[in-house]
Coordinates of N, CA and C in Angstrom, one line a residue:
M33 N 94.2 117.5 94.5 CA 95.1 116.7 94.3 C 95.5 115.7 93.3
T34 N 96.6 115.2 93.5 CA 97.1 114.5 92.1 C 96.7 113.3 92.2
D35 N 96.5 112.0 91.2 CA 96.3 110.7 90.9 C 97.5 110.2 90.7
T36 N 98.4 110.5 90.9 CA 99.9 109.9 91.1 C 100.3 109.5 92.8
P37 N 100.1 108.5 93.1 CA 100.8 108.0 94.6 C 102.1 108.8 94.6
P38 N 102.8 108.7 95.7 CA 104.2 108.8 95.9 C 104.8 108.4 95.9
D39 N 106.1 108.4 95.7 CA 107.4 107.2 94.9 C 107.7 106.4 96.1
R40 N 107.5 106.9 97.6 CA 107.9 105.9 98.7 C 106.5 106.6 99.6
L41 N 105.7 105.3 100.4 CA 104.6 105.7 101.4 C 105.2 104.6 102.5
A42 N 104.9 105.1 104.2 CA 105.0 104.5 105.0 C 103.7 104.4 105.7
I43 N 103.5 103.3 106.5 CA 102.0 103.5 107.2 C 102.4 103.7 108.7
N44 N 103.4 103.3 108.8 CA 104.5 103.8 110.2 C 104.2 105.5 110.8
P45 N 103.6 105.7 111.7 CA 103.6 107.5 112.4 C 105.1 107.9 112.5
S46 N 106.0 107.1 112.5 CA 106.9 107.5 112.8 C 108.2 107.5 111.6
S47 N 108.0 107.0 110.4 CA 108.5 107.1 109.4 C 108.3 108.1 109.0
P48 N 109.3 108.9 108.2 CA 109.7 110.6 107.4 C 108.7 110.0 106.4
F49 N 108.7 108.9 105.4 CA 108.0 108.7 104.3 C 106.1 108.4 105.0
H50 N 105.6 109.1 106.0 CA 104.3 108.6 106.4 C 103.4 109.9 105.9
D51 N 102.6 109.8 105.6 CA 101.6 110.8 105.4 C 99.9 110.5 105.6
A52 N 99.5 111.0 106.3 CA 97.7 110.5 107.2 C 97.1 110.6 105.9
D53 N 97.4 111.9 105.1 CA 96.1 112.4 104.0 C 95.9 111.7 102.7
L54 N 97.6 110.9 102.6 CA 96.9 110.6 101.5 C 97.1 108.4 101.5
L55 N 97.3 108.3 103.1 CA 96.8 107.0 103.4 C 95.3 107.1 103.4
A56 N 94.9 108.0 104.0 CA 93.2 108.0 104.4 C 92.0 108.1 102.3
R57 N 93.1 108.4 101.9 CA 92.7 108.2 100.4 C 92.6 107.0 99.8
G58 N 93.2 106.0 100.6 CA 93.7 104.6 100.6 C 94.4 104.0 99.0
I59 N 95.6 103.2 99.3 CA 96.2 102.7 98.6 C 96.1 101.4 98.4
G60 N 96.5 101.3 96.9 CA 96.1 99.9 96.4 C 97.6 99.2 95.6
V61 N 97.9 98.4 96.3 CA 99.5 98.1 95.5 C 99.5 96.3 94.6
R62 N 99.9 96.5 94.0 CA 100.0 95.1 93.2 C 101.4 95.0 92.8
F63 N 102.2 93.7 93.5 CA 103.2 93.3 93.7 C 103.5 91.8 92.7
K64 N 104.2 91.7 92.0 CA 104.5 90.6 91.0 C 103.1 89.9 90.6
D65 N 102.0 90.8 90.0 CA 100.8 90.4 89.5 C 99.8 90.0 90.6
S66 N 100.3 90.5 91.4 CA 98.8 89.9 92.5 C 98.8 90.9 93.4
E67 N 97.6 91.6 94.1 CA 97.0 92.4 95.3 C 97.3 92.0 96.6
R68 N 98.3 93.6 97.1 CA 99.0 92.7 98.3 C 98.0 94.2 99.3
T69 N 97.3 93.2 100.1 CA 96.7 94.0 101.5 C 97.4 94.7 102.4
D70 N 98.9 93.5 102.8 CA 99.5 93.9 103.5 C 101.0 94.6 103.8
V71 N 100.9 95.4 102.5 CA 102.1 96.1 102.7 C 102.3 97.4 103.9
D72 N 103.2 97.6 104.3 CA 104.0 98.6 105.4 C 104.5 99.3 104.9
E73 N 105.0 99.3 103.5 CA 105.8 100.7 103.0 C 106.1 99.7 101.8
Y74 N 106.6 100.8 101.0 CA 106.8 100.8 99.3 C 107.5 101.5 98.5
C75 N 108.3 100.8 97.8 CA 109.0 102.1 96.8 C 109.3 101.7 95.4
I76 N 108.3 103.1 94.9 CA 108.4 102.2 93.5 C 109.7 102.6 92.9
S77 N 110.7 103.4 92.9 CA 111.5 103.6 92.1 C 112.9 102.2 92.5
E78 N 112.9 101.7 93.4 CA 113.6 101.1 93.8 C 113.0 99.6 93.7
G79 N 111.8 99.5 93.6 CA 111.0 97.9 93.6 C 111.2 97.0 95.0
W80 N 110.3 97.9 95.8 CA 110.2 96.7 96.8 C 108.8 96.9 97.5
I81 N 108.6 96.4 98.9 CA 107.7 96.6 99.8 C 107.9 96.0 100.8
R82 N 107.7 96.2 101.9 CA 108.0 95.7 102.8 C 106.6 95.4 103.7
V83 N 106.4 94.3 104.3 CA 105.6 93.0 104.9 C 106.2 92.8 106.1
S84 N 105.0 93.0 107.0 CA 104.9 92.4 108.5 C 105.3 90.5 108.6
L85 N 106.0 89.9 109.1 CA 106.3 89.0 109.1 C 105.4 87.8 110.2
G86 N 104.0 88.0 110.4 CA 102.7 87.6 111.1 C 103.1 88.5 112.2
K87 N 102.9 88.3 113.7 CA 103.0 88.8 114.9 C 104.0 88.7 115.2
K88 N 105.2 89.0 115.2 CA 106.7 88.6 115.3 C 106.9 90.6 115.9
V89 N 107.6 90.5 117.0 CA 107.9 92.1 117.0 C 109.0 92.1 117.5
D90 N 109.8 93.1 117.5 CA 111.1 93.2 118.1 C 111.0 93.7 119.3
R91 N 112.3 94.1 120.2 CA 112.1 94.1 121.9 C 111.3 95.5 122.5
K92 N 111.1 96.8 120.7 CA 110.4 97.9 121.5 C 108.8 97.6 120.9
G93 N 108.5 96.3 120.6 CA 107.4 96.7 119.9 C 106.6 96.9 118.9
N94 N 107.6 96.8 117.7 CA 107.5 97.2 116.7 C 107.5 96.1 115.8
P95 N 106.5 95.5 114.8 CA 106.6 94.2 114.3 C 107.4 94.5 113.1
L96 N 108.3 92.9 113.1 CA 109.2 93.2 112.4 C 109.0 92.6 110.8
T97 N 109.8 93.1 109.9 CA 108.8 93.1 108.7 C 110.1 92.7 107.2
I98 N 110.3 92.2 106.8 CA 110.9 91.6 105.7 C 110.7 92.6 104.1
K99 N 111.7 92.5 103.5 CA 111.8 93.5 102.3 C 111.9 92.8 101.0
L100 N 110.6 92.7 100.2 CA 110.6 91.8 99.0 C 110.7 92.9 97.9
T101 N 111.5 92.1 96.6 CA 112.0 92.9 95.7 C 111.3 92.4 94.2
G102 N 110.7 93.4 93.4 CA 110.4 93.0 92.4 C 109.2 94.0 91.8
P103 N 108.6 94.3 90.6 CA 107.9 94.9 89.9 C 106.9 95.3 91.2
I104 N 106.2 96.4 91.2 CA 105.0 97.0 91.7 C 104.4 97.8 91.3
E105 N 103.2 98.1 91.2 CA 102.6 99.4 90.5 C 101.3 99.2 91.8
V106 N 101.4 100.7 91.7 CA 100.4 101.5 93.2 C 99.3 102.8 92.2
W107 N 98.2 102.8 92.9 CA 97.3 103.4 93.0 C 96.5 103.8 93.9
Y108 N 95.7 105.1 93.8 CA 95.0 105.3 94.9 C 93.5 104.5 94.8
L109 N 92.7 104.3 95.6 CA 91.7 103.5 95.7 C 90.3 104.5 95.7
D110 N 90.5 105.9 96.3 CA 89.6 106.6 95.5 C 89.5 106.7 94.2
A111 N 90.3 106.8 93.6 CA 90.5 107.2 92.3 C 89.6 106.0 91.5
D112 N 89.2 105.2 91.7 CA 88.7 103.8 91.2 C 87.0 103.6 92.0
K113 N 86.9 104.2 92.7 CA 85.6 104.4 93.3 C 85.0 105.8 92.8
A114 N 85.6 106.2 92.2 CA 85.4 107.7 91.7 C 85.1 107.0 90.0
A115 N 85.4 106.2 89.8 CA 85.4 106.0 88.2 C 84.5 105.1 88.0
D116 N 84.1 104.0 89.3 CA 83.0 103.5 89.3 C 81.6 104.1 89.7
T117 N 81.5 105.3 90.1 CA 80.4 106.1 90.1 C 80.2 107.0 89.0
S118 N 81.1 107.4 88.2 CA 81.0 108.2 87.3 C 80.4 107.0 86.1
E119 N 80.7 105.8 86.1 CA 79.6 104.8 85.5 C 78.4 104.5 85.8
A120 N 78.3 104.5 86.5 CA 76.7 103.8 87.3 C 76.0 105.1 86.8
E121 N 76.3 106.5 86.7 CA 75.6 107.5 86.7 C 75.5 107.5 85.3
S122 N 75.2 107.4 84.2 CA 74.6 107.5 82.6 C 73.6 107.6 82.5
P123 N 73.4 108.6 81.9 CA 72.1 109.1 81.8 C 70.6 108.1 81.2
A124 N 69.6 108.2 81.6 CA 68.6 106.8 81.5 C 68.2 106.7 80.3
G125 N 68.3 107.4 79.5 CA 68.3 107.4 78.1 C 69.0 106.6 76.9
D126 N 70.5 106.4 77.6 CA 71.5 106.1 77.1 C 71.3 104.8 76.9
D127 N 71.1 104.1 75.2 CA 71.4 103.1 75.1 C 72.8 101.8 74.8
T128 N 73.3 102.8 74.5 CA 74.7 102.6 74.2 C 75.8 101.6 74.9
A129 N 76.1 100.3 73.8 CA 76.5 99.2 74.7 C 77.9 99.3 74.0
V130 N 79.0 99.1 74.9 CA 80.3 99.0 74.8 C 80.8 97.3 74.5
T131 N 81.5 97.1 73.6 CA 82.0 95.7 73.7 C 83.6 95.4 73.7
V132 N 83.7 94.9 74.9 CA 85.4 94.5 74.7 C 85.8 93.6 74.3
S133 N 86.5 93.0 73.2 CA 87.0 92.0 73.6 C 88.8 92.1 73.0
K134 N 89.5 91.0 73.7 CA 90.4 90.3 74.4 C 91.4 89.9 72.8
L135 N 92.2 89.9 72.7 CA 93.1 89.0 71.6 C 93.8 88.5 72.0
E136 N 94.2 87.4 71.8 CA 95.1 86.7 72.2 C 96.2 85.9 70.9

């Protein structure tokens, strides 16, 4: 599998952009510099996300959504877990320390 998420993905099974295998991996979405967990659909190339409007539903029972536009960043959550476990599994005799400084 690749580590690049698709350009467009939806959680609604009736959508043509739905992919259950990719959703099972877990998708992280950062929209306008804040991490969002309530995203129903996104499109990276067009720069928008779609989120539900609370508990409101249409006459067919589907949740009402609103489209928000802005900068979007998407990643797989299982890639983060793999990186965390590879850092945690360092050799026991390794005393190497890494110092990271932030220049402001």
